[in-house]
Amino acid sequence: MLRLSLRRRAVSDAAALNRFLTGVEQRAFRMARFAVRNTDDALDIVQDSMMTLAHKYATKPENEWAPLFFRILNNRITDWHRRTRVRRSVFGVFGLRDDDGEPVDPMSLAVDGPSGEPEFATQMNAAATRLERAVGELPERQREAFLLRVWEGLDVAATAVAMRCSEGSVKTHLSRAMHRLREELQDDWP
Amino acid sequence: MTDRELEGSGTFAADAKRVLDEVALPADVVARLGAARRAAVAAADARLATPRVPPRWVPAGALATTVLAVGLATVAMDTRQLPAVDDPRALVAAQDVELLDDLEFLAWLPDDDHAS
């Protein structure tokens, strides 16, 4: 009896989780891609975030999933940057350096440009290309605030949970991001 | 920037959202995202369907906590039963009074030597 009721609950929870992940997966992928500029790494980050949410937080109330999921995603992106920095410094020790004398990570040679691979570029119009480039050039925290608030539609409190910062910081980051994007894109956009 | 300020930021935010939403991902990326999602949902499904058995240390921990709580309660009750006395000498049994007097005498001796 207990097993049957657990099974029923699991099926409904799993269906809700499936709906939630279907709704966020593409935006999550592009957020990760904005940050790491590499399709495979972005996919790994999203997959890992999905697994962590499913393993640790599937039993949490559904309305808590979005801030938790994006918090996990941001943590994975930060981990990726940390690993990349370590790798870069290790390869710097072995003398692999760029023209300015900075250490070069061989993996960074595989990193895509701001607008991504050709297949991405062909599917974007001019407005999207300009916006992608401008968003990609934002500082990390401003980009997170902009994407979570404007694109994902999280409120200030949920964004603060996702970004592990105060609500005041979210407002500041978003305000700066909007100001910078407006300046970058000017009035003739989109 | 609050919700109201964001709404009041003209059409910029809405345009940005629309433009970002319009970009379609390549089919292979969509397929890989779908596979990742299905794997995550399957993992959650398996986890949710399994009744959670408490770890083995939980009963032992509960027993140890109970024993400790009972012990502390017993000690607390014993302490409360002690009579409140102003002079600790009142607690000394009658047969120890002589010993107490001797001790006072011995303590007095050095003072007396210094005085003389």
CSV table of C-alpha atoms in Angstrom, one decimal:
chain,number,residue,atom,x,y,z
A,1,MET,CA,0.0,0.0,0.0
A,2,LEU,CA,2.8,2.4,1.0
A,3,ARG,CA,4.8,1.3,-2.0
A,4,LEU,CA,1.8,2.0,-4.3
A,5,SER,CA,1.1,5.5,-2.9
A,6,LEU,CA,4.8,6.3,-3.1
A,7,ARG,CA,4.8,5.1,-6.7
A,8,ARG,CA,1.8,7.3,-7.5
A,9,ARG,CA,3.4,10.3,-5.9
A,10,ALA,CA,6.7,9.6,-7.7
A,11,VAL,CA,5.0,9.5,-11.0
A,12,SER,CA,3.3,12.8,-10.5
A,13,ASP,CA,6.5,14.4,-9.1
A,14,ALA,CA,8.5,13.1,-12.0
A,15,ALA,CA,6.0,14.4,-14.4
A,16,ALA,CA,6.2,17.8,-12.8
A,17,LEU,CA,10.0,17.7,-12.8
A,18,ASN,CA,9.9,16.8,-16.5
A,19,ARG,CA,7.6,19.8,-17.2
A,20,PHE,CA,9.8,22.1,-15.3
A,21,LEU,CA,13.0,21.0,-16.9
A,22,THR,CA,11.4,21.1,-20.4
A,23,GLY,CA,10.5,24.7,-19.7
A,24,VAL,CA,14.0,25.8,-18.6
A,25,GLU,CA,16.5,23.5,-20.4
A,26,GLN,CA,17.0,25.6,-23.5
A,27,ARG,CA,17.4,28.9,-21.6
A,28,ALA,CA,19.7,27.2,-19.1
A,29,PHE,CA,21.8,25.9,-21.9
A,30,ARG,CA,22.2,29.3,-23.5
A,31,MET,CA,23.0,30.9,-20.1
A,32,ALA,CA,25.7,28.3,-19.6
A,33,ARG,CA,26.9,28.9,-23.2
A,34,PHE,CA,27.0,32.7,-22.6
A,35,ALA,CA,29.3,32.0,-19.7
A,36,VAL,CA,31.6,29.3,-21.1
A,37,ARG,CA,31.3,29.9,-24.8
A,38,ASN,CA,31.5,26.2,-25.6
A,39,THR,CA,28.6,24.0,-26.6
A,40,ASP,CA,29.9,20.7,-25.2
A,41,ASP,CA,30.9,22.3,-21.9
A,42,ALA,CA,27.5,24.1,-21.7
A,43,LEU,CA,25.7,20.9,-22.3
A,44,ASP,CA,27.7,19.1,-19.6
A,45,ILE,CA,27.0,21.9,-17.1
A,46,VAL,CA,23.2,21.8,-17.8
A,47,GLN,CA,23.1,18.0,-17.6
A,48,ASP,CA,25.0,18.1,-14.3
A,49,SER,CA,22.6,20.7,-12.9
A,50,MET,CA,19.6,18.7,-14.0
A,51,MET,CA,21.0,15.6,-12.2
A,52,THR,CA,21.8,17.5,-9.1
A,53,LEU,CA,18.3,19.0,-8.9
A,54,ALA,CA,16.7,15.6,-9.5
A,55,HIS,CA,18.9,13.8,-6.9
A,56,LYS,CA,18.8,16.4,-4.1
A,57,TYR,CA,15.8,18.6,-4.6
A,58,ALA,CA,13.1,16.7,-6.4
A,59,THR,CA,11.1,16.4,-3.2
A,60,LYS,CA,11.2,20.2,-2.6
A,61,PRO,CA,8.0,22.2,-3.4
A,62,GLU,CA,7.7,22.9,-7.2
A,63,ASN,CA,7.9,26.7,-6.8
A,64,GLU,CA,11.4,26.3,-5.2
A,65,TRP,CA,12.8,24.5,-8.2
A,66,ALA,CA,13.6,27.5,-10.4
A,67,PRO,CA,15.8,29.4,-8.0
A,68,LEU,CA,17.5,26.1,-6.8
A,69,PHE,CA,18.1,25.0,-10.4
A,70,PHE,CA,19.7,28.3,-11.5
A,71,ARG,CA,21.7,28.4,-8.3
A,72,ILE,CA,23.1,25.0,-9.1
A,73,LEU,CA,23.7,26.1,-12.7
A,74,ASN,CA,25.6,29.2,-11.5
A,75,ASN,CA,27.7,27.1,-9.2
A,76,ARG,CA,28.6,24.7,-12.0
A,77,ILE,CA,29.6,27.6,-14.2
A,78,THR,CA,31.7,29.1,-11.4
A,79,ASP,CA,33.4,25.6,-11.0
A,80,TRP,CA,34.1,25.5,-14.7
A,81,HIS,CA,35.7,28.9,-14.6
A,82,ARG,CA,37.8,27.8,-11.5
A,83,ARG,CA,38.9,24.7,-13.3
A,84,THR,CA,39.8,26.6,-16.4
A,85,ARG,CA,41.9,29.1,-14.4
A,86,VAL,CA,43.8,26.2,-12.7
A,87,ARG,CA,44.4,24.5,-16.0
A,88,ARG,CA,45.5,27.8,-17.5
A,89,SER,CA,48.0,28.4,-14.7
A,90,VAL,CA,49.3,24.8,-14.9
A,91,PHE,CA,49.9,25.1,-18.7
A,92,GLY,CA,51.4,28.6,-18.0
A,93,VAL,CA,54.0,26.7,-15.8
A,94,PHE,CA,54.9,24.6,-18.9
A,95,GLY,CA,55.5,27.6,-21.0
A,96,LEU,CA,52.4,27.7,-23.1
A,97,ARG,CA,51.7,31.4,-23.5
A,98,ASP,CA,50.0,33.8,-25.9
A,99,ASP,CA,51.4,36.9,-27.7
A,100,ASP,CA,51.0,39.0,-24.6
A,101,GLY,CA,52.8,36.5,-22.4
A,102,GLU,CA,49.7,35.3,-20.7
A,103,PRO,CA,49.3,31.5,-20.0
A,104,VAL,CA,47.2,29.8,-22.5
A,105,ASP,CA,44.8,26.8,-21.8
A,106,PRO,CA,44.8,24.5,-24.8
A,107,MET,CA,41.1,23.9,-24.2
A,108,SER,CA,40.4,27.6,-24.7
A,109,LEU,CA,41.5,27.2,-28.3
A,110,ALA,CA,38.3,25.1,-28.7
A,111,VAL,CA,36.1,27.9,-27.2
A,112,ASP,CA,33.6,29.4,-29.5
A,113,GLY,CA,33.4,33.1,-30.3
A,114,PRO,CA,30.7,35.3,-28.8
A,115,SER,CA,28.1,34.4,-31.3
A,116,GLY,CA,29.1,30.8,-31.3
A,117,GLU,CA,29.5,28.2,-34.0
A,118,PRO,CA,28.4,28.8,-37.6
A,119,GLU,CA,25.2,26.8,-37.1
A,120,PHE,CA,24.2,29.1,-34.3
A,121,ALA,CA,25.0,32.2,-36.3
A,122,THR,CA,22.9,31.2,-39.2
A,123,GLN,CA,19.9,30.8,-37.0
A,124,MET,CA,20.2,34.3,-35.5
A,125,ASN,CA,19.1,37.5,-37.1
A,126,ALA,CA,21.1,40.7,-36.8
A,127,ALA,CA,19.3,41.9,-33.6
A,128,ALA,CA,19.9,38.6,-31.9
A,129,THR,CA,23.5,38.5,-32.9
A,130,ARG,CA,24.1,42.0,-31.5
A,131,LEU,CA,22.2,41.2,-28.3
A,132,GLU,CA,24.1,37.9,-27.8
A,133,ARG,CA,27.4,39.7,-28.2
A,134,ALA,CA,26.5,42.5,-25.9
A,135,VAL,CA,25.1,40.1,-23.2
A,136,GLY,CA,28.2,37.9,-23.6
A,137,GLU,CA,30.4,40.9,-22.9
A,138,LEU,CA,28.6,41.8,-19.7
A,139,PRO,CA,30.5,41.1,-16.4
A,140,GLU,CA,29.5,37.7,-15.0
A,141,ARG,CA,27.2,38.9,-12.2
A,142,GLN,CA,25.5,41.5,-14.4
A,143,ARG,CA,24.8,38.9,-17.0
A,144,GLU,CA,23.4,36.5,-14.5
A,145,ALA,CA,21.1,39.2,-13.1
A,146,PHE,CA,19.9,40.2,-16.6
A,147,LEU,CA,19.3,36.7,-17.8
A,148,LEU,CA,17.5,35.5,-14.7
A,149,ARG,CA,15.4,38.6,-14.2
A,150,VAL,CA,14.6,39.6,-17.8
A,151,TRP,CA,14.8,36.4,-19.7
A,152,GLU,CA,13.9,33.7,-17.1
A,153,GLY,CA,11.4,36.0,-15.4
A,154,LEU,CA,12.4,35.3,-11.8
A,155,ASP,CA,11.5,37.9,-9.3
A,156,VAL,CA,14.1,39.7,-7.2
A,157,ALA,CA,13.9,37.3,-4.3
A,158,ALA,CA,14.2,34.2,-6.4
A,159,THR,CA,17.1,35.8,-8.4
A,160,ALA,CA,18.8,36.6,-5.1
A,161,VAL,CA,18.5,32.9,-4.1
A,162,ALA,CA,19.9,31.8,-7.5
A,163,MET,CA,22.8,34.2,-7.3
A,164,ARG,CA,23.5,33.7,-3.6
A,165,CYS,CA,23.4,37.4,-2.9
A,166,SER,CA,21.1,40.1,-1.4
A,167,GLU,CA,18.1,41.5,-3.2
A,168,GLY,CA,19.8,44.9,-3.2
A,169,SER,CA,22.8,43.4,-5.1
A,170,VAL,CA,20.4,41.9,-7.7
A,171,LYS,CA,18.8,45.3,-8.3
A,172,THR,CA,22.2,46.9,-8.6
A,173,HIS,CA,23.6,44.3,-11.0
A,174,LEU,CA,20.5,44.4,-13.1
A,175,SER,CA,20.4,48.2,-13.3
A,176,ARG,CA,24.0,48.3,-14.4
A,177,ALA,CA,23.4,45.5,-16.9
A,178,MET,CA,20.5,47.3,-18.5
A,179,HIS,CA,22.4,50.6,-18.6
A,180,ARG,CA,25.3,48.9,-20.3
A,181,LEU,CA,23.2,47.0,-22.8
A,182,ARG,CA,21.3,50.2,-23.7
A,183,GLU,CA,24.6,52.0,-24.3
A,184,GLU,CA,26.0,49.1,-26.3
A,185,LEU,CA,23.0,48.5,-28.5
A,186,GLN,CA,21.9,52.2,-28.8
A,187,ASP,CA,18.5,53.3,-29.8
A,188,ASP,CA,18.3,51.6,-33.2
A,189,TRP,CA,18.0,48.2,-31.6
A,190,PRO,CA,16.3,45.8,-32.3
B,1,MET,CA,15.9,47.5,-10.2
B,2,THR,CA,12.5,46.4,-8.9
B,3,ASP,CA,9.7,44.7,-10.9
B,4,ARG,CA,8.0,48.1,-11.4
B,5,GLU,CA,11.2,49.7,-12.6
B,6,LEU,CA,11.8,46.8,-14.9
B,7,GLU,CA,8.4,47.2,-16.4
B,8,GLY,CA,8.9,50.9,-16.6
B,9,SER,CA,12.2,50.4,-18.6
B,10,GLY,CA,10.2,50.8,-21.8
B,11,THR,CA,10.1,48.0,-24.3
B,12,PHE,CA,13.8,47.3,-24.0
B,13,ALA,CA,13.4,44.4,-21.6
B,14,ALA,CA,10.5,42.9,-23.5
B,15,ASP,CA,12.4,43.3,-26.8
B,16,ALA,CA,15.5,41.6,-25.3
B,17,LYS,CA,13.4,38.7,-24.0
B,18,ARG,CA,11.6,38.3,-27.4
B,19,VAL,CA,14.9,38.4,-29.4
B,20,LEU,CA,16.5,35.9,-27.1
B,21,ASP,CA,13.4,33.6,-27.3
B,22,GLU,CA,13.4,33.7,-31.0
B,23,VAL,CA,16.8,32.1,-31.4
B,24,ALA,CA,16.3,28.4,-32.2
B,25,LEU,CA,18.9,25.9,-31.0
B,26,PRO,CA,20.4,23.3,-33.4
B,27,ALA,CA,18.5,20.0,-33.5
B,28,ASP,CA,21.4,18.0,-32.1
B,29,VAL,CA,21.7,20.3,-29.1
B,30,VAL,CA,17.9,20.1,-28.5
B,31,ALA,CA,18.2,16.3,-28.7
B,32,ARG,CA,21.1,16.1,-26.2
B,33,LEU,CA,19.2,18.4,-23.8
B,34,GLY,CA,16.2,16.1,-24.1
B,35,ALA,CA,18.3,13.1,-23.3
B,36,ALA,CA,19.9,14.8,-20.3
B,37,ARG,CA,16.4,15.7,-19.0
B,38,ARG,CA,15.0,12.2,-19.4
B,39,ALA,CA,18.0,10.8,-17.5
B,40,ALA,CA,17.5,13.3,-14.7
B,41,VAL,CA,13.7,12.6,-14.5
B,42,ALA,CA,14.4,8.8,-14.5
B,43,ALA,CA,16.9,9.3,-11.6
B,44,ALA,CA,14.4,11.4,-9.7
B,45,ASP,CA,11.6,8.8,-10.4
B,46,ALA,CA,13.7,6.0,-9.1
B,47,ARG,CA,14.6,7.9,-6.0
B,48,LEU,CA,11.1,9.1,-5.2
B,49,ALA,CA,9.6,5.6,-5.7
B,50,THR,CA,12.0,4.0,-3.2
B,51,PRO,CA,10.8,4.3,0.5
B,52,ARG,CA,13.4,6.0,2.5
B,53,VAL,CA,14.9,3.7,5.1
B,54,PRO,CA,16.5,5.5,8.1
B,55,PRO,CA,20.2,4.8,8.4
B,56,ARG,CA,21.3,2.2,10.9
B,57,TRP,CA,22.7,4.7,13.4
B,58,VAL,CA,19.3,6.4,13.9
B,59,PRO,CA,17.9,3.9,16.4
B,60,ALA,CA,21.2,3.7,18.3
B,61,GLY,CA,21.4,7.5,18.4
B,62,ALA,CA,17.8,7.8,19.6
B,63,LEU,CA,18.5,5.2,22.4
B,64,ALA,CA,21.7,7.0,23.5
B,65,THR,CA,19.9,10.4,23.5
B,66,THR,CA,17.1,8.9,25.6
B,67,VAL,CA,19.5,7.4,28.1
B,68,LEU,CA,21.4,10.7,28.3
B,69,ALA,CA,18.2,12.7,28.8
B,70,VAL,CA,16.9,10.4,31.6
B,71,GLY,CA,20.3,10.6,33.3
B,72,LEU,CA,20.4,14.4,33.2
B,73,ALA,CA,16.8,14.6,34.4
B,74,THR,CA,17.7,12.3,37.4
B,75,VAL,CA,20.7,14.4,38.3
B,76,ALA,CA,18.6,17.5,38.1
B,77,MET,CA,16.0,16.1,40.4
B,78,ASP,CA,18.6,15.0,43.0
B,79,THR,CA,20.1,18.5,43.0
B,80,ARG,CA,16.7,20.1,43.6
B,81,GLN,CA,16.1,17.8,46.6
B,82,LEU,CA,19.1,19.2,48.5
B,83,PRO,CA,18.1,21.5,51.4
B,84,ALA,CA,19.0,25.2,51.1
B,85,VAL,CA,21.4,26.1,53.9
B,86,ASP,CA,23.2,29.3,54.6
B,87,ASP,CA,25.9,27.8,56.8
B,88,PRO,CA,27.6,24.8,55.2
B,89,ARG,CA,28.8,23.7,58.6
B,90,ALA,CA,25.2,22.9,59.4
B,91,LEU,CA,25.5,20.0,56.9
B,92,VAL,CA,28.4,18.4,58.8
B,93,ALA,CA,27.4,15.5,60.9
B,94,ALA,CA,27.6,15.7,64.7
B,95,GLN,CA,30.6,13.3,64.9
B,96,ASP,CA,32.6,15.6,62.5
B,97,VAL,CA,32.3,18.7,64.7
B,98,GLU,CA,35.4,17.8,66.7
B,99,LEU,CA,37.4,17.5,63.5
B,100,LEU,CA,36.1,20.8,62.3
B,101,ASP,CA,37.2,22.4,65.6
B,102,ASP,CA,40.7,20.9,65.2
B,103,LEU,CA,41.0,22.2,61.7
B,104,GLU,CA,40.0,25.7,62.9
B,105,PHE,CA,42.6,25.5,65.7
B,106,LEU,CA,45.4,24.4,63.3
B,107,ALA,CA,44.5,27.2,61.0
B,108,TRP,CA,44.7,29.7,63.9
B,109,LEU,CA,48.1,28.5,65.1
B,110,PRO,CA,50.3,30.1,62.4
B,111,ASP,CA,48.4,33.4,62.8
B,112,ASP,CA,49.0,33.3,66.5
B,113,ASP,CA,52.8,32.6,66.0
B,114,HIS,CA,53.1,35.7,63.8
B,115,ALA,CA,51.2,37.8,66.3
B,116,SER,CA,53.5,36.8,69.1
